[in-house]
Short mmCIF file of C-alpha atoms and ligand atoms in Angstrom, two decimals:
data_model
loop_
_atom_site.label_atom_id
_atom_site.label_comp_id
_atom_site.label_asym_id
_atom_site.label_seq_id
_atom_site.Cartn_x
_atom_site.Cartn_y
_atom_site.Cartn_z
CA MET A 1 -5.62 1.74 0.24
CA TYR A 2 -3.77 4.59 1.44
CA THR A 3 -1.59 6.51 3.78
CA GLN A 4 -0.11 9.92 4.04
CA SER A 5 2.45 9.24 6.69
CA PHE A 6 -0.40 8.97 9.23
CA ASN A 7 1.08 11.41 11.64
CA VAL A 8 -1.14 14.35 10.81
CA PRO A 9 -2.62 15.84 13.97
CA ASP A 10 -6.40 15.53 14.19
CA SER A 11 -8.45 18.66 14.79
CA PRO A 12 -8.67 20.20 18.25
CA GLY A 13 -11.28 18.43 20.31
CA LEU A 14 -10.06 14.98 19.27
CA LYS A 15 -7.24 14.56 21.73
CA ALA A 16 -5.78 11.33 20.44
CA VAL A 17 -2.34 12.01 21.82
CA PRO A 18 -1.91 13.88 25.07
CA ASP A 19 0.51 16.80 25.18
CA THR A 20 2.22 15.19 28.11
CA VAL A 21 2.40 11.48 28.69
CA PRO A 22 1.62 10.53 32.31
CA ALA A 23 4.36 8.89 34.39
CA GLU A 24 4.47 5.16 33.70
CA ASN A 25 5.43 2.23 35.88
CA PRO A 26 9.24 2.08 35.35
CA GLU A 27 9.43 -1.71 35.47
CA LEU A 28 6.68 -2.22 32.87
CA LEU A 29 8.16 0.55 30.77
CA SER A 30 11.61 -1.01 30.73
CA ARG A 31 10.11 -4.38 29.74
CA PHE A 32 8.22 -2.66 26.90
CA ASP A 33 11.36 -0.77 25.81
CA ALA A 34 13.39 -4.01 25.81
CA ARG A 35 10.80 -5.69 23.57
CA ILE A 36 10.89 -2.76 21.14
CA GLU A 37 14.69 -2.70 21.27
CA ALA A 38 14.79 -6.42 20.38
CA ASP A 39 12.43 -5.73 17.44
CA GLY A 40 9.72 -7.87 19.06
CA LYS A 41 5.97 -7.45 18.64
CA ILE A 42 3.61 -5.80 21.11
CA GLU A 43 0.26 -7.63 21.33
CA PRO A 44 -3.13 -6.34 22.58
CA GLN A 45 -2.83 -8.07 25.98
CA ASP A 46 0.63 -6.59 26.64
CA TRP A 47 1.18 -3.52 28.75
CA MET A 48 2.05 -0.48 26.63
CA PRO A 49 2.65 3.22 27.35
CA GLU A 50 -0.43 5.38 26.93
CA GLY A 51 1.30 7.53 24.29
CA TYR A 52 2.10 4.44 22.21
CA ARG A 53 -1.51 3.22 22.39
CA LYS A 54 -2.97 6.60 21.50
CA THR A 55 -0.53 7.17 18.65
CA LEU A 56 -1.54 3.81 17.19
CA VAL A 57 -5.26 4.49 17.61
CA ARG A 58 -4.86 7.77 15.76
CA GLN A 59 -2.68 6.31 13.01
CA ILE A 60 -4.70 3.14 12.45
CA SER A 61 -8.01 5.01 12.50
CA GLN A 62 -6.74 7.67 10.04
CA HIS A 63 -5.61 4.77 7.89
CA ALA A 64 -9.02 3.03 8.16
CA HIS A 65 -10.85 6.26 7.30
CA SER A 66 -8.57 6.70 4.26
CA GLU A 67 -9.49 3.23 3.02
CA VAL A 68 -13.24 3.76 3.19
CA VAL A 69 -13.19 7.34 1.86
CA GLY A 70 -10.78 6.05 -0.81
CA MET A 71 -13.59 3.86 -2.17
CA LEU A 72 -15.51 6.94 -3.31
CA PRO A 73 -13.56 8.54 -6.22
CA GLU A 74 -13.25 5.19 -8.01
CA GLY A 75 -16.61 3.83 -6.87
CA ASN A 76 -18.15 6.61 -8.95
CA TRP A 77 -16.70 4.94 -12.07
CA ILE A 78 -18.01 1.40 -11.58
CA THR A 79 -21.13 2.07 -13.67
CA ARG A 80 -19.05 3.82 -16.36
CA ALA A 81 -16.12 1.41 -16.74
CA PRO A 82 -15.31 1.02 -20.47
CA SER A 83 -15.67 -2.80 -20.57
CA LEU A 84 -16.94 -5.74 -18.54
CA LYS A 85 -13.34 -6.71 -17.74
CA ARG A 86 -12.52 -3.22 -16.39
CA LYS A 87 -15.77 -3.16 -14.42
CA ALA A 88 -15.00 -6.53 -12.76
CA ILE A 89 -11.48 -5.37 -11.87
CA LEU A 90 -12.72 -2.06 -10.47
CA ILE A 91 -15.46 -3.68 -8.38
CA ALA A 92 -12.86 -6.07 -6.90
CA LYS A 93 -10.50 -3.20 -6.13
CA VAL A 94 -13.10 -0.96 -4.50
CA GLN A 95 -14.32 -3.94 -2.46
CA ASP A 96 -10.73 -4.61 -1.34
CA GLU A 97 -10.51 -1.05 -0.02
CA GLY A 98 -13.67 -1.60 2.03
CA GLY A 99 -12.07 -4.77 3.43
CA HIS A 100 -8.89 -2.86 4.31
CA GLY A 101 -10.99 -0.38 6.26
CA LEU A 102 -12.62 -3.25 8.18
CA TYR A 103 -9.30 -4.93 9.12
CA LEU A 104 -7.97 -1.59 10.29
CA TYR A 105 -11.01 -0.61 12.38
CA SER A 106 -10.72 -4.07 13.98
CA ALA A 107 -7.00 -3.48 14.67
CA ALA A 108 -7.89 -0.14 16.33
CA GLU A 109 -10.51 -1.94 18.46
CA THR A 110 -7.81 -4.26 19.85
CA LEU A 111 -6.35 -1.12 21.44
CA GLY A 112 -9.61 -0.40 23.28
CA ALA A 113 -10.98 2.15 20.81
CA SER A 114 -14.69 2.09 20.01
CA ARG A 115 -15.49 1.80 16.32
CA GLY A 116 -18.57 3.98 16.81
CA ASP A 117 -16.44 6.78 18.29
CA LEU A 118 -13.88 6.56 15.50
CA ILE A 119 -16.55 6.71 12.80
CA ASP A 120 -18.24 9.57 14.61
CA ALA A 121 -14.93 11.49 14.62
CA LEU A 122 -14.67 10.97 10.84
CA HIS A 123 -18.27 11.99 10.16
CA SER A 124 -18.06 15.12 12.28
CA GLY A 125 -14.91 16.23 10.42
CA ARG A 126 -12.61 15.95 13.47
CA ALA A 127 -10.57 12.97 12.28
CA LYS A 128 -8.23 13.15 9.29
CA TYR A 129 -7.88 10.90 6.29
CA SER A 130 -5.60 10.94 3.25
CA SER A 131 -6.02 14.25 1.41
CA ILE A 132 -5.67 12.60 -2.02
CA PHE A 133 -9.33 11.51 -1.92
CA ASN A 134 -10.55 15.07 -1.75
CA TYR A 135 -9.81 15.48 -5.45
CA PRO A 136 -12.25 14.34 -8.12
CA ALA A 137 -11.75 11.44 -10.56
CA LEU A 138 -12.79 13.28 -13.73
CA ASN A 139 -12.39 10.60 -16.37
CA TRP A 140 -11.30 7.00 -16.96
CA ALA A 141 -7.61 7.95 -17.16
CA ASP A 142 -7.93 9.25 -13.59
CA VAL A 143 -9.04 5.77 -12.49
CA GLY A 144 -5.86 4.32 -14.06
CA VAL A 145 -3.70 6.97 -12.43
CA ILE A 146 -5.32 6.39 -9.03
CA GLY A 147 -4.36 2.71 -9.37
CA GLY A 148 -0.93 3.19 -10.91
CA LEU A 149 0.31 6.20 -8.96
CA VAL A 150 -1.86 6.62 -5.85
CA ASP A 151 -1.86 2.92 -4.95
CA GLY A 152 1.82 2.88 -5.94
CA ALA A 153 2.53 5.59 -3.37
CA ALA A 154 0.36 3.75 -0.86
CA ILE A 155 2.39 0.55 -1.25
CA MET A 156 5.63 2.45 -0.67
CA ASN A 157 4.11 3.82 2.54
CA GLN A 158 2.56 0.56 3.69
CA ILE A 159 5.31 -2.02 3.10
CA PRO A 160 7.32 -0.79 6.11
CA LEU A 161 4.13 -1.02 8.23
CA CYS A 162 4.24 -4.82 7.79
CA ARG A 163 7.17 -4.60 10.26
CA CYS A 164 5.33 -2.26 12.66
CA SER A 165 5.92 -3.13 16.33
CA TYR A 166 2.19 -3.53 17.01
CA GLY A 167 1.26 -7.11 16.00
CA PRO A 168 -2.36 -6.72 14.79
CA TYR A 169 -1.49 -3.71 12.62
CA ALA A 170 1.59 -5.38 11.13
CA ARG A 171 -0.33 -8.59 10.31
CA ALA A 172 -3.24 -6.69 8.73
CA MET A 173 -0.78 -4.83 6.52
CA ILE A 174 0.68 -8.02 5.05
CA ARG A 175 -2.60 -8.90 3.36
CA VAL A 176 -3.37 -5.27 2.55
CA CYS A 177 -0.04 -4.89 0.72
CA LYS A 178 -0.66 -7.99 -1.40
CA GLU A 179 -3.97 -6.50 -2.53
CA GLU A 180 -2.44 -3.05 -3.07
CA SER A 181 0.08 -4.64 -5.40
CA PHE A 182 -2.80 -5.87 -7.58
CA HIS A 183 -4.35 -2.38 -7.44
CA GLN A 184 -1.15 -0.77 -8.64
CA ARG A 185 -0.62 -3.21 -11.49
CA GLN A 186 -4.20 -3.05 -12.76
CA GLY A 187 -3.98 0.77 -12.84
CA TYR A 188 -0.64 0.76 -14.65
CA GLU A 189 -1.91 -1.79 -17.16
CA ALA A 190 -5.06 0.27 -17.83
CA LEU A 191 -2.82 3.28 -18.54
CA LEU A 192 -0.56 1.24 -20.84
CA VAL A 193 -3.60 0.22 -22.91
CA MET A 194 -4.71 3.85 -23.20
CA MET A 195 -1.20 4.97 -24.19
CA ARG A 196 -1.27 2.44 -27.05
CA GLY A 197 -4.62 3.86 -28.18
CA THR A 198 -5.54 7.15 -29.85
CA ALA A 199 -3.85 10.56 -29.47
CA GLU A 200 -6.90 11.65 -27.48
CA GLN A 201 -6.47 8.75 -25.04
CA ARG A 202 -2.76 9.55 -24.62
CA ALA A 203 -3.65 13.19 -23.91
CA MET A 204 -6.16 12.05 -21.26
CA VAL A 205 -3.47 9.99 -19.50
CA GLN A 206 -0.98 12.86 -19.58
CA ASP A 207 -3.59 15.26 -18.21
CA ALA A 208 -4.45 12.85 -15.37
CA VAL A 209 -0.75 12.41 -14.51
CA ASN A 210 -0.32 16.20 -14.50
CA ARG A 211 -3.17 16.64 -12.04
CA PHE A 212 -2.22 13.78 -9.68
CA TRP A 213 1.60 13.79 -9.62
CA TRP A 214 2.17 16.46 -6.98
CA LYS A 215 -0.71 15.21 -4.87
CA CYS A 216 0.89 11.75 -4.83
CA LEU A 217 4.16 13.24 -3.58
CA ALA A 218 2.24 14.98 -0.78
CA MET A 219 0.77 11.59 0.26
CA PHE A 220 4.04 10.84 2.06
CA GLY A 221 3.25 13.62 4.50
CA PRO A 222 5.06 16.80 5.50
CA PRO A 223 8.87 17.06 5.17
CA ASP A 224 10.77 15.35 7.99
CA LYS A 225 11.77 18.68 9.49
CA ASP A 226 8.06 19.62 9.96
CA SER A 227 6.79 16.19 10.90
CA ALA A 228 5.64 16.50 14.48
CA HIS A 229 5.27 12.88 15.58
CA SER A 230 7.74 11.08 13.31
CA GLU A 231 10.69 10.82 15.66
CA GLN A 232 8.75 9.20 18.50
CA ALA A 233 6.94 6.88 16.08
CA MET A 234 10.35 5.77 14.73
CA ARG A 235 11.61 5.08 18.26
CA TRP A 236 8.53 2.98 18.96
CA GLY A 237 8.98 0.94 15.78
CA ILE A 238 5.64 2.14 14.40
CA LYS A 239 7.29 4.06 11.60
CA ARG A 240 10.36 2.56 9.94
CA ILE A 241 11.28 4.97 7.14
CA SER A 242 10.94 8.77 7.21
CA ASN A 243 8.47 10.70 5.02
CA ASP A 244 11.22 12.23 2.87
CA ASP A 245 12.99 8.90 2.36
CA LEU A 246 9.75 7.17 1.34
CA ARG A 247 8.95 10.03 -1.04
CA GLN A 248 12.40 9.66 -2.60
CA LYS A 249 11.95 5.90 -3.01
CA PHE A 250 8.61 6.49 -4.74
CA ILE A 251 10.08 9.06 -7.14
CA ASP A 252 13.07 6.86 -7.97
CA ALA A 253 10.77 3.90 -8.69
CA THR A 254 8.20 5.90 -10.67
CA VAL A 255 10.41 7.85 -13.10
CA PRO A 256 11.41 4.70 -15.07
CA GLN A 257 7.77 3.50 -15.05
CA ALA A 258 6.66 6.85 -16.52
CA LYS A 259 9.29 6.46 -19.26
CA VAL A 260 7.96 3.01 -20.22
CA LEU A 261 4.45 4.43 -20.20
CA GLY A 262 5.50 7.39 -22.36
CA VAL A 263 4.23 10.18 -20.09
CA THR A 264 6.06 13.25 -18.80
CA LEU A 265 6.07 13.91 -15.07
CA PRO A 266 5.10 17.57 -14.55
CA ASP A 267 8.20 18.76 -12.71
CA PRO A 268 10.90 20.72 -14.60
CA ASP A 269 13.28 20.18 -11.66
CA LEU A 270 13.02 16.40 -11.80
CA LYS A 271 16.60 15.34 -12.66
CA TRP A 272 18.91 12.44 -11.87
CA ASN A 273 21.55 13.46 -9.36
CA GLU A 274 24.68 11.39 -10.03
CA GLU A 275 26.24 12.28 -6.70
CA ARG A 276 23.20 11.35 -4.59
CA GLN A 277 22.19 8.47 -6.89
CA HIS A 278 18.61 9.71 -6.61
CA TYR A 279 16.26 11.99 -8.55
CA ASP A 280 16.08 15.62 -7.39
CA HIS A 281 12.61 17.13 -7.49
CA GLY A 282 10.86 20.50 -7.26
CA GLU A 283 9.02 22.08 -4.33
CA ILE A 284 5.72 20.59 -3.17
CA ASP A 285 2.91 23.09 -2.52
CA TRP A 286 2.37 22.43 1.20
CA ASP A 287 -0.15 25.27 1.53
CA GLU A 288 -2.48 23.38 -0.80
CA PHE A 289 -1.84 20.16 1.11
CA TRP A 290 -2.75 21.70 4.48
CA ALA A 291 -5.81 23.49 3.05
CA THR A 292 -7.08 20.13 1.78
CA VAL A 293 -6.20 18.23 4.97
CA ASN A 294 -8.06 20.90 6.92
CA GLY A 295 -11.29 20.45 4.99
CA ASN A 296 -11.01 22.90 2.09
CA GLY A 297 -10.12 20.66 -0.87
CA PRO A 298 -12.48 20.46 -3.86
CA CYS A 299 -14.40 17.37 -2.63
CA ASN A 300 -14.03 17.29 1.20
CA ARG A 301 -17.66 18.13 1.90
CA GLU A 302 -19.02 15.81 -0.78
CA ARG A 303 -16.90 12.88 0.45
CA LEU A 304 -18.02 13.26 4.06
CA ALA A 305 -21.66 13.75 3.09
CA THR A 306 -21.51 10.52 1.04
CA ARG A 307 -19.96 8.60 3.95
CA VAL A 308 -22.52 9.93 6.44
CA LYS A 309 -25.41 9.01 4.11
CA ALA A 310 -24.01 5.50 3.56
CA HIS A 311 -23.66 5.04 7.32
CA ASN A 312 -27.21 6.26 8.01
CA ASP A 313 -28.65 4.17 5.17
CA GLY A 314 -26.99 1.12 6.74
CA GLN A 315 -28.51 1.69 10.19
CA TRP A 316 -31.14 -1.00 9.57
CA VAL A 317 -28.41 -3.59 9.01
CA ARG A 318 -26.79 -2.78 12.37
CA ASP A 319 -30.20 -2.75 14.06
CA ALA A 320 -31.04 -6.14 12.55
CA ALA A 321 -27.69 -7.61 13.64
CA ILE A 322 -28.19 -6.36 17.22
CA ALA A 323 -31.79 -7.64 17.33
CA TYR A 324 -30.64 -11.06 16.08
CA SER A 325 -27.85 -11.21 18.62
CA LEU A 326 -30.24 -10.29 21.49
CA LYS A 327 -32.65 -12.97 20.31
CA GLN A 328 -29.85 -15.57 20.27
CA GLN A 329 -28.74 -14.54 23.76
CA ALA A 330 -32.32 -14.77 25.08
CA LYS A 331 -32.69 -18.21 23.49
CA ALA A 332 -29.41 -19.41 25.00
CA SER A 333 -30.29 -18.20 28.51
CA LYS A 334 -33.78 -19.80 28.24
CA GLU A 335 -32.21 -23.11 27.28
CA ALA A 336 -29.68 -22.84 30.12
CA ALA A 337 -32.47 -22.16 32.65
FE1 LIG B 1 -6.34 -0.20 0.47
FE1 LIG B 2 -5.63 0.17 -3.03
#
């Protein structure tokens, strides 16, 4: 599903990006630079600077982790969906997120990363994922808001990644964005139905919006002035639009949607600025954001424990797949002999 600018440094010990990039072959480097300059794609077999490769491994793996951890808050609601229709939609959506994780781990593997190492970094708490999933989904309105707002913010973040300079990532994002669009619309539609229901249902939606609004704004990552890796990622064509600009686009698109829905966005400073032709907004609580990114949100421990258990419970599947593959290899070499 999701991104939060994907330039958040991982914890010490996971040195995805070196402090200094080693000297590169000038001829290969100038060929690479020319390709980037011409807005061409870099493919797995092409030479690329080590910093570019490591930045992509970190970004794509943080993205993959966000997809699979993102299955958890909504997955909890599959058994409690209010109708068969809502259950079928939610199952499809959560399954999509699992698929997004798989495409993205595969894209990271094309850069020479080992999936086992990436998953190990997630499970040991060294790798980051989108902080939004460290908050609980308390009721059915939260599920609608996660679709309508959280997936909405994710689409805003992910559309520019379809033009990322690294081919496998860009191509994976095209399909991901199509599915995200369905996620956003199903969430918005679920909220619309609730807003046309009882006063209690409307109050639930408003409460969910109040709790998630600021967290959605933080999904675009730290302000540009504090965003450590943004500039280089822009030069490399990995990132196309800055965190602050994407955040602004999301706010400008969401305010009219909130009006149609009939909810109030919980920011007294949210006002149309005629001069800028954009909405102004209040201050985001970055201390809370960093506390959550660094492992101290309300659900961080629970989310990781669930992922680790799911991985361990699935060990027999991996064992069976390896045993089958060894058996096939042995059969093939016996036949060849
Ligand atoms: Fe997704
Ligand atoms: Fe999604």
